[in-house]
Tab-separated table of C-alpha atoms in Angstrom:
chain	number	residue	atom	x	y	z
A	1	UNK	CA	-0.031	0.007	0.050
A	2	UNK	CA	2.941	2.435	0.834
A	3	UNK	CA	4.378	1.616	-2.771
A	4	UNK	CA	1.224	2.301	-4.380
A	5	UNK	CA	0.829	5.681	-2.700
A	6	UNK	CA	4.335	6.614	-3.664
A	7	UNK	CA	3.890	5.542	-7.292
A	8	UNK	CA	0.498	7.207	-7.615
A	9	UNK	CA	1.769	10.637	-5.985
A	10	UNK	CA	5.005	10.433	-8.151
A	11	UNK	CA	2.591	10.083	-11.298
A	12	UNK	CA	0.480	12.909	-10.258
A	13	UNK	CA	3.530	15.028	-9.674
A	14	UNK	CA	5.142	14.185	-12.884
A	15	UNK	CA	1.853	14.740	-15.065
A	16	UNK	CA	1.406	18.289	-13.215
A	17	UNK	CA	4.883	19.108	-14.095
A	18	UNK	CA	4.599	18.062	-17.842
A	19	UNK	CA	1.541	20.296	-18.193
A	20	UNK	CA	3.244	23.300	-16.659
A	21	UNK	CA	6.368	22.826	-18.892
A	22	UNK	CA	4.425	22.230	-22.062
A	23	UNK	CA	2.402	25.444	-21.191
A	24	UNK	CA	4.829	27.691	-19.722
A	25	UNK	CA	8.280	26.668	-21.006
A	26	UNK	CA	8.194	24.814	-24.475
A	27	UNK	CA	7.984	27.693	-27.115
A	28	UNK	CA	5.683	25.817	-29.447
A	29	UNK	CA	1.789	24.913	-29.781
A	30	UNK	CA	1.557	21.770	-27.719
A	31	UNK	CA	-2.041	20.651	-27.268
A	32	UNK	CA	-2.712	20.263	-23.590
A	33	UNK	CA	-6.195	18.477	-22.947
A	34	UNK	CA	-5.773	19.353	-19.069
A	35	UNK	CA	-5.529	23.077	-19.664
A	36	UNK	CA	-8.280	23.093	-22.260
A	37	UNK	CA	-10.464	21.285	-19.745
A	38	UNK	CA	-9.819	23.909	-17.006
A	39	UNK	CA	-10.521	26.734	-19.618
A	40	UNK	CA	-13.780	25.135	-20.666
A	41	UNK	CA	-14.917	24.361	-17.287
A	42	UNK	CA	-14.277	28.096	-16.108
A	43	UNK	CA	-15.945	29.320	-19.303
A	44	UNK	CA	-19.315	27.231	-18.744
A	45	UNK	CA	-20.949	29.449	-15.999
A	46	UNK	CA	-19.909	32.796	-17.765
A	47	UNK	CA	-21.136	31.440	-21.234
A	48	UNK	CA	-24.458	30.363	-19.476
A	49	UNK	CA	-24.889	33.773	-18.302
A	50	UNK	CA	-24.175	35.412	-21.346
A	51	UNK	CA	-26.235	33.536	-23.541
A	52	UNK	CA	-29.034	35.176	-21.574
A	53	UNK	CA	-27.957	38.847	-22.166
A	54	UNK	CA	-30.439	40.874	-24.038
A	55	UNK	CA	-27.393	42.963	-25.674
A	56	UNK	CA	-24.005	41.869	-27.142
A	57	UNK	CA	-22.420	44.530	-25.108
A	58	UNK	CA	-23.476	42.740	-21.803
A	59	UNK	CA	-22.441	39.374	-23.272
A	60	UNK	CA	-18.992	40.439	-24.353
A	61	UNK	CA	-18.574	42.111	-20.622
A	62	UNK	CA	-19.511	38.682	-19.067
A	63	UNK	CA	-17.310	36.455	-21.364
A	64	UNK	CA	-14.160	38.862	-21.028
A	65	UNK	CA	-13.740	37.506	-17.604
A	66	UNK	CA	-13.875	33.737	-18.499
A	67	UNK	CA	-10.155	33.339	-20.285
A	68	UNK	CA	-8.097	35.588	-17.884
A	69	UNK	CA	-9.451	33.796	-14.920
A	70	UNK	CA	-8.901	30.364	-16.573
A	71	UNK	CA	-5.330	31.215	-16.254
A	72	UNK	CA	-5.482	31.800	-12.404
A	73	UNK	CA	-7.732	28.728	-12.194
A	74	UNK	CA	-4.963	26.504	-14.130
A	75	UNK	CA	-2.471	27.920	-11.713
A	76	UNK	CA	-4.629	26.822	-8.777
A	77	UNK	CA	-5.100	23.550	-10.301
A	78	UNK	CA	-1.627	22.787	-10.722
A	79	UNK	CA	-0.665	23.778	-7.185
A	80	UNK	CA	-3.620	21.826	-5.763
A	81	UNK	CA	-2.581	18.616	-7.855
A	82	UNK	CA	0.978	19.213	-6.218
A	83	UNK	CA	-0.456	19.143	-2.983
A	84	UNK	CA	-2.247	15.801	-3.596
A	85	UNK	CA	0.932	14.315	-5.382
A	86	UNK	CA	3.343	15.107	-2.773
A	87	UNK	CA	0.836	14.093	-0.115
A	88	UNK	CA	0.501	10.674	-1.174
A	89	UNK	CA	4.229	10.480	-1.570
A	90	UNK	CA	4.604	11.817	1.983
A	91	UNK	CA	2.015	9.273	3.235
A	92	UNK	CA	3.881	6.369	1.566
A	93	UNK	CA	7.285	7.337	2.614
A	94	UNK	CA	6.259	8.112	6.338
A	95	UNK	CA	3.802	5.374	6.626
A	96	UNK	CA	0.866	7.837	7.754
A	97	UNK	CA	-2.352	8.459	6.272
A	98	UNK	CA	-2.949	10.453	3.167
A	99	UNK	CA	-4.764	13.207	4.939
A	100	UNK	CA	-1.737	13.919	7.286
A	101	UNK	CA	0.453	13.747	4.172
A	102	UNK	CA	-1.412	16.162	2.228
A	103	UNK	CA	-1.432	18.614	5.152
A	104	UNK	CA	2.454	18.482	5.416
A	105	UNK	CA	2.603	18.628	1.541
A	106	UNK	CA	0.341	21.919	1.592
A	107	UNK	CA	2.635	23.316	4.321
A	108	UNK	CA	5.464	22.787	2.079
A	109	UNK	CA	3.955	23.858	-1.494
A	110	UNK	CA	2.674	27.081	-0.097
A	111	UNK	CA	5.879	27.600	1.825
A	112	UNK	CA	3.989	28.071	5.179
A	113	UNK	CA	6.168	25.507	7.029
A	114	UNK	CA	3.928	24.972	10.073
A	115	UNK	CA	4.335	21.268	9.712
A	116	UNK	CA	7.381	19.093	8.827
A	117	UNK	CA	9.120	15.922	9.689
A	118	UNK	CA	12.434	14.934	11.154
A	119	UNK	CA	12.850	11.907	8.846
A	120	UNK	CA	15.369	12.336	6.228
A	121	UNK	CA	13.414	10.925	3.574
A	122	UNK	CA	10.326	13.030	4.103
A	123	UNK	CA	12.568	16.053	4.410
A	124	UNK	CA	13.690	15.533	0.915
A	125	UNK	CA	10.168	15.304	-0.314
A	126	UNK	CA	9.400	18.457	1.695
A	127	UNK	CA	12.099	20.305	0.021
A	128	UNK	CA	10.889	19.053	-3.374
A	129	UNK	CA	7.308	20.323	-2.497
A	130	UNK	CA	8.426	23.627	-1.031
A	131	UNK	CA	10.293	24.342	-4.512
A	132	UNK	CA	7.100	23.647	-6.351
A	133	UNK	CA	5.003	26.529	-5.525
A	134	UNK	CA	7.491	29.251	-5.924
A	135	UNK	CA	8.677	27.912	-9.314
A	136	UNK	CA	5.224	27.380	-10.656
A	137	UNK	CA	4.186	30.862	-9.630
A	138	UNK	CA	7.538	32.140	-10.988
A	139	UNK	CA	7.089	30.564	-14.424
A	140	UNK	CA	3.483	32.063	-14.518
A	141	UNK	CA	4.749	35.676	-13.791
A	142	UNK	CA	7.276	35.423	-16.589
A	143	UNK	CA	4.694	33.894	-18.866
A	144	UNK	CA	2.056	36.788	-18.447
A	145	UNK	CA	4.214	39.704	-19.714
A	146	UNK	CA	4.959	37.676	-23.035
A	147	UNK	CA	1.234	36.700	-23.563
A	148	UNK	CA	-0.057	40.394	-22.934
A	149	UNK	CA	2.421	41.843	-25.021
A	150	UNK	CA	1.280	39.616	-27.897
A	151	UNK	CA	-2.289	40.250	-26.998
A	152	UNK	CA	-1.339	44.137	-27.332
A	153	UNK	CA	0.135	43.811	-30.539
A	154	UNK	CA	-2.915	41.888	-31.695
A	155	UNK	CA	-5.139	44.564	-30.664
A	156	UNK	CA	-3.212	47.334	-32.065
A	157	UNK	CA	-3.561	46.179	-35.699
A	158	UNK	CA	-7.299	45.301	-35.104
A	159	UNK	CA	-7.854	48.858	-33.805
A	160	UNK	CA	-6.059	50.571	-36.627
A	161	UNK	CA	-8.326	48.386	-39.038
A	162	UNK	CA	-11.345	50.149	-37.742
A	163	UNK	CA	-11.287	53.244	-39.909
A	164	UNK	CA	-10.659	51.218	-43.006
A	165	UNK	CA	-13.234	48.285	-42.489
A	166	UNK	CA	-15.962	49.670	-40.290
A	167	UNK	CA	-17.059	47.893	-36.997
A	168	UNK	CA	-17.676	45.032	-36.986
A	169	UNK	CA	-14.932	44.682	-39.826
A	170	UNK	CA	-16.299	43.563	-43.408
A	171	UNK	CA	-14.436	42.582	-46.516
A	172	UNK	CA	-16.534	44.774	-49.024
A	173	UNK	CA	-16.296	47.617	-46.765
A	174	UNK	CA	-12.629	47.586	-46.945
A	175	UNK	CA	-12.775	48.068	-50.543
A	176	UNK	CA	-15.561	50.510	-50.510
A	177	UNK	CA	-13.852	52.859	-48.198
A	178	UNK	CA	-10.511	52.930	-49.965
A	179	UNK	CA	-12.089	53.578	-53.351
A	180	UNK	CA	-14.101	56.487	-51.974
A	181	UNK	CA	-11.051	58.475	-50.828
A	182	UNK	CA	-8.945	59.539	-53.911
A	183	UNK	CA	-5.412	57.808	-53.838
A	184	UNK	CA	-6.251	55.601	-50.968
A	185	UNK	CA	-6.779	52.608	-53.006
A	186	UNK	CA	-3.060	52.629	-53.990
A	187	UNK	CA	-2.536	51.567	-50.127
A	188	UNK	CA	-4.269	48.188	-50.220
A	189	UNK	CA	-1.130	46.414	-51.324
A	190	UNK	CA	0.768	47.888	-48.182
A	191	UNK	CA	-2.482	46.862	-46.076
A	192	UNK	CA	-2.256	43.200	-47.299
A	193	UNK	CA	1.494	43.039	-46.685
A	194	UNK	CA	0.945	44.195	-43.246
A	195	UNK	CA	-1.899	41.726	-42.508
A	196	UNK	CA	0.242	38.989	-43.846
A	197	UNK	CA	2.662	39.803	-41.161
A	198	UNK	CA	0.050	39.921	-38.822
A	199	UNK	CA	-1.118	36.773	-39.613
A	200	UNK	CA	1.969	34.940	-39.172
A	201	UNK	CA	2.548	36.713	-35.788
A	202	UNK	CA	-1.048	35.410	-34.634
A	203	UNK	CA	-0.204	32.012	-35.658
A	204	UNK	CA	3.002	31.975	-33.616
A	205	UNK	CA	1.623	33.737	-30.557
A	206	UNK	CA	-1.821	31.991	-30.360
A	207	UNK	CA	-0.370	28.683	-30.748
A	208	UNK	CA	2.105	29.264	-28.034
A	209	UNK	CA	-0.308	30.956	-25.987
A	210	UNK	CA	-3.753	29.236	-26.704
A	211	UNK	CA	-5.595	31.081	-24.279
A	212	UNK	CA	-5.333	33.998	-26.429
A	213	UNK	CA	-7.751	32.713	-28.941
A	214	UNK	CA	-10.324	33.334	-26.409
A	215	UNK	CA	-9.259	36.804	-25.229
A	216	UNK	CA	-11.601	39.510	-26.261
A	217	UNK	CA	-10.847	42.842	-27.538
A	218	UNK	CA	-11.184	45.906	-25.160
A	219	UNK	CA	-14.238	46.900	-27.257
A	220	UNK	CA	-17.265	44.670	-27.896
A	221	UNK	CA	-17.623	45.560	-31.621
A	222	UNK	CA	-14.062	44.487	-32.406
A	223	UNK	CA	-12.744	40.892	-32.810
A	224	UNK	CA	-9.399	39.623	-34.039
A	225	UNK	CA	-10.924	36.793	-36.050
A	226	UNK	CA	-13.540	38.960	-37.706
A	227	UNK	CA	-11.017	41.419	-38.666
A	228	UNK	CA	-8.792	38.616	-40.413
A	229	UNK	CA	-11.791	37.241	-42.089
A	230	UNK	CA	-12.688	41.013	-43.579
A	231	UNK	CA	-9.178	41.131	-44.933
A	232	UNK	CA	-9.201	37.823	-46.269
A	233	UNK	CA	-12.548	38.547	-48.039
A	234	UNK	CA	-11.301	41.846	-49.460
A	235	UNK	CA	-8.430	40.104	-50.862
A	236	UNK	CA	-10.518	37.419	-52.343
A	237	UNK	CA	-13.024	39.816	-53.879
A	238	UNK	CA	-10.129	41.694	-55.629
A	239	UNK	CA	-8.920	38.495	-56.990
A	240	UNK	CA	-12.337	37.530	-58.045
A	241	UNK	CA	-13.413	40.814	-59.555
A	242	UNK	CA	-10.280	42.194	-61.233
A	243	UNK	CA	-8.092	39.499	-62.721
A	244	UNK	CA	-5.749	42.009	-64.619
A	245	UNK	CA	-4.524	43.227	-61.058
A	246	UNK	CA	-1.131	42.045	-59.767
A	247	UNK	CA	-1.921	39.036	-57.637
A	248	UNK	CA	0.833	38.099	-55.606
A	249	UNK	CA	0.336	40.270	-52.537
A	250	UNK	CA	-3.394	39.215	-52.328
A	251	UNK	CA	-2.438	35.480	-52.970
A	252	UNK	CA	0.094	35.510	-50.123
A	253	UNK	CA	-2.159	37.345	-47.630
A	254	UNK	CA	-4.934	34.794	-48.296
A	255	UNK	CA	-2.502	31.921	-47.755
A	256	UNK	CA	-0.879	33.309	-44.656
A	257	UNK	CA	-4.579	34.127	-43.541
A	258	UNK	CA	-5.759	30.425	-43.816
A	259	UNK	CA	-2.487	29.009	-42.706
A	260	UNK	CA	-3.034	30.997	-39.609
A	261	UNK	CA	-6.336	29.597	-39.011
A	262	UNK	CA	-5.283	25.990	-39.706
A	263	UNK	CA	-2.467	26.278	-37.058
A	264	UNK	CA	-5.064	27.657	-34.494
A	265	UNK	CA	-7.517	24.922	-35.616
A	266	UNK	CA	-4.718	22.296	-34.828
A	267	UNK	CA	-4.431	23.748	-31.242
A	268	UNK	CA	-8.000	23.830	-30.721
A	269	UNK	CA	-8.631	20.291	-32.099
A	270	UNK	CA	-10.861	21.456	-35.080
A	271	UNK	CA	-10.655	19.094	-38.092
A	272	UNK	CA	-10.349	20.701	-41.653
A	273	UNK	CA	-9.619	19.523	-45.237
A	274	UNK	CA	-6.159	20.428	-46.175
A	275	UNK	CA	-7.085	20.529	-49.757
A	276	UNK	CA	-10.601	21.636	-50.318
A	277	UNK	CA	-12.171	21.437	-53.855
A	278	UNK	CA	-12.300	25.061	-55.340
A	279	UNK	CA	-15.770	23.862	-56.670
A	280	UNK	CA	-17.368	23.117	-53.466
A	281	UNK	CA	-20.375	24.848	-52.046
A	282	UNK	CA	-19.823	27.464	-49.176
A	283	UNK	CA	-22.085	28.787	-46.628
A	284	UNK	CA	-22.138	32.247	-47.716
A	285	UNK	CA	-25.068	32.808	-50.191
A	286	UNK	CA	-24.920	34.256	-53.487
A	287	UNK	CA	-27.581	36.796	-52.504
A	288	UNK	CA	-25.285	37.984	-49.643
A	289	UNK	CA	-22.357	38.058	-52.070
A	290	UNK	CA	-24.648	40.141	-54.591
A	291	UNK	CA	-25.568	42.569	-51.764
A	292	UNK	CA	-21.793	43.059	-51.147
A	293	UNK	CA	-20.995	43.812	-54.930
A	294	UNK	CA	-24.029	46.182	-55.084
A	295	UNK	CA	-22.507	48.196	-52.106
A	296	UNK	CA	-19.198	48.478	-54.123
A	297	UNK	CA	-20.794	49.236	-57.623
A	298	UNK	CA	-22.640	51.956	-55.738
A	299	UNK	CA	-19.468	53.464	-54.282
A	300	UNK	CA	-17.818	53.282	-57.840
A	301	UNK	CA	-15.435	50.320	-57.133
A	302	UNK	CA	-14.181	49.166	-60.589
A	303	UNK	CA	-14.998	45.546	-61.721
A	304	UNK	CA	-13.736	43.568	-64.743
A	305	UNK	CA	-15.938	40.745	-63.926
A	306	UNK	CA	-19.582	40.346	-63.455
A	307	UNK	CA	-21.465	38.934	-60.302
A	308	UNK	CA	-21.969	35.511	-61.651
A	309	UNK	CA	-18.139	34.978	-62.905
A	310	UNK	CA	-16.811	36.684	-59.888
A	311	UNK	CA	-18.900	34.320	-57.702
A	312	UNK	CA	-17.155	31.312	-58.947
A	313	UNK	CA	-13.739	32.658	-58.339
A	314	UNK	CA	-14.625	34.000	-54.878
A	315	UNK	CA	-16.117	30.858	-53.566
A	316	UNK	CA	-13.026	28.889	-54.970
A	317	UNK	CA	-10.918	31.173	-52.629
A	318	UNK	CA	-13.248	31.447	-49.687
A	319	UNK	CA	-13.812	27.458	-49.376
A	320	UNK	CA	-10.107	27.452	-47.986
A	321	UNK	CA	-10.768	29.306	-44.796
A	322	UNK	CA	-14.712	30.024	-44.493
A	323	UNK	CA	-15.762	26.940	-42.294
A	324	UNK	CA	-12.722	27.293	-40.188
A	325	UNK	CA	-13.517	31.064	-39.561
A	326	UNK	CA	-17.050	30.191	-39.041
A	327	UNK	CA	-16.203	27.519	-36.505
A	328	UNK	CA	-13.838	29.633	-34.438
A	329	UNK	CA	-16.181	32.538	-34.522
A	330	UNK	CA	-19.076	30.387	-33.240
A	331	UNK	CA	-16.740	28.823	-30.455
A	332	UNK	CA	-15.306	32.092	-29.139
A	333	UNK	CA	-18.696	33.991	-29.653
A	334	UNK	CA	-17.182	36.805	-31.752
A	335	UNK	CA	-19.100	39.753	-32.561
A	336	UNK	CA	-21.919	39.093	-35.263
A	337	UNK	CA	-20.685	40.765	-38.503
A	338	UNK	CA	-21.769	40.173	-42.134
A	339	UNK	CA	-20.344	37.067	-43.913
A	340	UNK	CA	-18.918	35.890	-40.587
A	341	UNK	CA	-21.410	32.853	-39.878
A	342	UNK	CA	-23.721	31.919	-37.053
A	343	UNK	CA	-23.338	32.452	-33.399
A	344	UNK	CA	-24.759	30.550	-30.248
A	345	UNK	CA	-27.793	32.692	-29.797
A	346	UNK	CA	-29.976	33.697	-32.549
A	347	UNK	CA	-30.660	37.032	-31.520
A	348	UNK	CA	-27.050	37.834	-31.646
A	349	UNK	CA	-27.128	37.189	-35.306
A	350	UNK	CA	-30.324	38.931	-35.928
A	351	UNK	CA	-28.748	41.972	-34.082
A	352	UNK	CA	-26.257	42.596	-36.921
A	353	UNK	CA	-27.114	46.071	-38.211
A	354	UNK	CA	-24.645	47.282	-40.793
A	355	UNK	CA	-24.162	50.989	-41.127
A	356	UNK	CA	-26.177	53.174	-43.507
A	357	UNK	CA	-23.166	53.194	-45.904
A	358	UNK	CA	-23.202	49.483	-46.083
A	359	UNK	CA	-26.719	49.302	-47.433
A	360	UNK	CA	-27.162	51.310	-50.698
A	361	UNK	CA	-30.903	52.512	-51.355
A	362	UNK	CA	-30.726	51.287	-54.886
A	363	UNK	CA	-30.157	48.068	-56.818
A	364	UNK	CA	-30.247	45.991	-53.817
A	365	UNK	CA	-30.720	42.431	-54.868
A	366	UNK	CA	-33.488	40.460	-53.205
A	367	UNK	CA	-33.011	37.245	-51.383
A	368	UNK	CA	-34.720	34.449	-53.086
A	369	UNK	CA	-36.177	31.355	-51.377
A	370	UNK	CA	-33.443	29.235	-52.588
A	371	UNK	CA	-30.871	31.621	-51.170
A	372	UNK	CA	-32.800	31.668	-47.811
A	373	UNK	CA	-32.237	28.015	-47.624
A	374	UNK	CA	-28.545	28.306	-48.126
A	375	UNK	CA	-28.244	30.667	-45.017
A	376	UNK	CA	-25.743	29.397	-42.478
A	377	UNK	CA	-27.298	27.620	-39.492
A	378	UNK	CA	-24.557	25.835	-37.712
A	379	UNK	CA	-20.674	25.789	-37.841
A	380	UNK	CA	-18.840	23.231	-39.771
A	381	UNK	CA	-15.429	21.780	-38.960
A	382	UNK	CA	-14.297	21.256	-42.522
A	383	UNK	CA	-12.102	23.871	-44.094
């Protein structure tokens, strides 16, 4: 029985340290089912309360607490598991009951020192337990500045996009605003290049610190995923509408974008098709696409292809990232935006109201019954 307690306690301590090192030390996106479980458990009560909110601002305010608190809950769970693990080891080494062993273990892990043993073997275990608490807390203290620095860099770009894409961000509005200001459309290439680098940074930071995926923006109407989707849609629209334009920058931005989403999907455990068929159907309806083109035409955006021809090309690009973006947007409960898929509560989707300049008063296509049937109703896991 003493050997079993020592083995069990050692396995708990080892598993705890593997989780700590994988999340706080190793600089790569290692999937940890344990930390994901803690994060999901912390999120459940916040999500339940948020789903009953009448406004998205209230919902966002509640959900903003979930991800940061999951970090604290993870640290406390690591310390708790260390107390349990060392408690079993101390009980096995000293021949005492597990309750007394955990009391001594807690005294050491939290460096209280009110209970210790004179036995040399138990003293060694006490020293190991006493080192565990400060080391875990120290690693987390070093982890937080790097994580919040990545968060700050992410949000700076999302905030800067607000003037170019509106809030919530939308791909067609990026093109519309750039064509309405004389000379601004020439800056689209620089915008795409900046977001190509941004997507690469997000792929690195959000796989190294997966909790950032669920960190919300300071403003309820902004969201990193919706912003990236808007940039990718704008690039796909340009490729579909104007084939004579230089394609390299837009193609690389799209590839960086859906590569970023795929790496995040790997960490989140979301399945996807690595080589989707360009002729596959997408959840965005042709009526929604036509309404976006109608707005661009109203703003004076030049188009070399007609809507039907452009739709085939746009769909061929969007099939690479649409379902992944929709699944992630549903999972993190991002702000509802045009062309961004369904959400957990229907009233949030119905509350999407585009600004007046997104709704031209003339030549707006009607939504047919067939197109209504193609409206997205649930996220898919295939990209």
